[in-house]
mmCIF file of C-alpha atoms in Angstrom:
data_model
loop_
_atom_site.group_PDB
_atom_site.id
_atom_site.type_symbol
_atom_site.label_atom_id
_atom_site.label_comp_id
_atom_site.label_asym_id
_atom_site.label_seq_id
_atom_site.Cartn_x
_atom_site.Cartn_y
_atom_site.Cartn_z
ATOM 1 C CA MET A 15 371.232 73.255 102.962
ATOM 2 C CA LEU A 16 374.365 71.779 101.649
ATOM 3 C CA GLY A 17 375.293 73.400 97.935
ATOM 4 C CA ASP A 18 378.236 73.355 95.719
ATOM 5 C CA ARG A 19 380.186 75.374 94.401
ATOM 6 C CA GLY A 20 378.158 75.776 91.657
ATOM 7 C CA TYR A 21 375.672 77.829 93.907
ATOM 8 C CA ASP A 22 377.984 80.099 94.946
ATOM 9 C CA HIS A 23 376.807 83.363 95.042
ATOM 10 C CA ASP A 24 374.742 85.831 96.668
ATOM 11 C CA LYS A 25 371.048 84.972 95.465
ATOM 12 C CA TYR A 26 370.774 81.993 96.793
ATOM 13 C CA ARG A 27 371.961 82.511 100.060
ATOM 14 C CA ARG A 28 369.668 85.155 100.558
ATOM 15 C CA LEU A 29 366.544 83.330 98.511
ATOM 16 C CA THR A 30 367.698 80.419 101.300
ATOM 17 C CA TRP A 31 367.457 82.293 104.082
ATOM 18 C CA ASP A 32 364.869 83.896 103.499
ATOM 19 C CA LEU A 33 362.732 80.682 103.327
ATOM 20 C CA GLY A 34 364.186 80.323 106.653
ATOM 21 C CA VAL A 35 367.239 77.586 105.810
ATOM 22 C CA LYS A 36 370.245 77.901 106.474
ATOM 23 C CA PRO A 37 372.910 77.473 103.872
ATOM 24 C CA LEU A 38 376.098 76.125 103.629
ATOM 25 C CA ILE A 39 377.460 76.769 100.384
ATOM 26 C CA ALA A 40 380.617 76.114 99.198
ATOM 27 C CA ARG A 41 382.921 79.182 98.079
ATOM 28 C CA ARG A 42 384.481 79.522 94.750
ATOM 29 C CA GLY A 43 388.385 79.679 95.372
ATOM 30 C CA ALA A 44 388.494 78.044 98.393
ATOM 31 C CA GLU A 45 390.350 74.934 99.325
ATOM 32 C CA HIS A 46 388.876 71.356 99.348
ATOM 33 C CA GLY A 47 388.455 70.190 102.905
ATOM 34 C CA PRO A 48 386.573 67.690 104.306
ATOM 35 C CA GLY A 49 383.070 69.604 105.014
ATOM 36 C CA LEU A 50 381.004 69.976 101.963
ATOM 37 C CA GLY A 51 381.833 66.397 99.659
ATOM 38 C CA ALA A 52 381.929 64.470 102.026
ATOM 39 C CA GLN A 53 378.533 63.503 102.135
ATOM 40 C CA ARG A 54 375.935 62.104 99.178
ATOM 41 C CA TRP A 55 372.811 62.086 98.090
ATOM 42 C CA VAL A 56 370.517 59.471 98.350
ATOM 43 C CA VAL A 57 368.860 61.063 95.667
ATOM 44 C CA ALA A 58 371.493 61.102 92.808
ATOM 45 C CA PRO A 59 371.848 58.076 92.747
ATOM 46 C CA ALA A 60 368.160 57.156 92.398
ATOM 47 C CA PHE A 61 367.106 58.807 89.787
ATOM 48 C CA ALA A 62 370.564 57.679 87.583
ATOM 49 C CA TYR A 63 368.678 53.716 88.760
ATOM 50 C CA LEU A 64 366.033 54.807 86.978
ATOM 51 C CA HIS A 65 367.223 56.215 83.851
ATOM 52 C CA TRP A 66 367.616 52.622 83.805
ATOM 53 C CA PHE A 67 364.587 51.986 82.317
ATOM 54 C CA ARG A 68 363.313 53.404 78.976
ATOM 55 C CA ARG A 69 359.702 54.879 79.557
ATOM 56 C CA PRO A 70 360.566 56.908 82.628
ATOM 57 C CA ARG A 71 363.888 58.468 80.827
ATOM 58 C CA ILE A 72 361.830 59.434 77.747
ATOM 59 C CA ARG A 73 357.672 60.060 78.730
ATOM 60 C CA TRP A 74 356.019 58.924 75.789
ATOM 61 C CA GLU A 75 352.488 59.230 77.444
ATOM 62 C CA ILE A 76 350.536 61.999 77.849
ATOM 63 C CA ARG A 77 348.837 61.181 80.347
ATOM 64 C CA ASP A 78 350.705 62.614 83.812
ATOM 65 C CA GLU A 79 349.274 58.942 85.873
ATOM 66 C CA ILE A 80 350.592 56.820 83.629
ATOM 67 C CA ASN A 81 353.960 58.284 83.595
ATOM 68 C CA GLU A 82 353.614 57.975 87.546
ATOM 69 C CA ALA A 83 352.916 55.037 87.156
ATOM 70 C CA PHE A 84 355.705 53.952 84.986
ATOM 71 C CA LEU A 85 358.148 55.920 87.608
ATOM 72 C CA THR A 86 355.932 53.970 90.188
ATOM 73 C CA LEU A 87 356.711 50.625 88.858
ATOM 74 C CA GLY A 88 360.225 51.509 88.226
ATOM 75 C CA CYS A 89 360.912 52.405 92.100
ATOM 76 C CA ALA A 90 359.670 49.219 92.741
ATOM 77 C CA LEU A 91 361.344 47.233 90.779
ATOM 78 C CA ILE A 92 364.781 49.022 91.906
ATOM 79 C CA CYS A 93 363.567 48.601 95.637
ATOM 80 C CA TRP A 94 363.234 44.787 94.829
ATOM 81 C CA ARG A 95 366.743 44.413 93.420
ATOM 82 C CA ARG A 96 368.525 45.850 95.794
ATOM 83 C CA LEU A 97 366.421 44.092 98.506
ATOM 84 C CA GLN A 98 366.856 41.130 96.388
ATOM 85 C CA SER A 99 370.882 41.556 96.508
ATOM 86 C CA LEU A 100 370.593 41.931 100.384
ATOM 87 C CA ARG A 101 369.595 38.571 101.332
ATOM 88 C CA GLN A 102 371.710 36.349 98.867
#
C-alpha cells in the first residue's frame, strides 16, 4: 500500500501490517525523492470526472439503487467520452 505523508503514523503502519499488507508510507520531514510521488492514482481523476455530473455529486435519491444507477450511468458516459476521444 502506498501512502503520502498524511498517513505517517504508527497506528496506520500497524493496521496495514495486521491486514497482511506491506505499507510504503512516506515519512514526515524526509526529503522528497523519486519514490512515492512517481505513481499516479487512477481512481482520483475518475472521482473528479464523476463530479462533473450533478446527480451523483449531490445525492438527492433516498434509495440506494437509484443512486447506484446514476453512478453507473456517469461511469458509462465517462468511458464513452474517453473512447470517442481516442478514436479521433
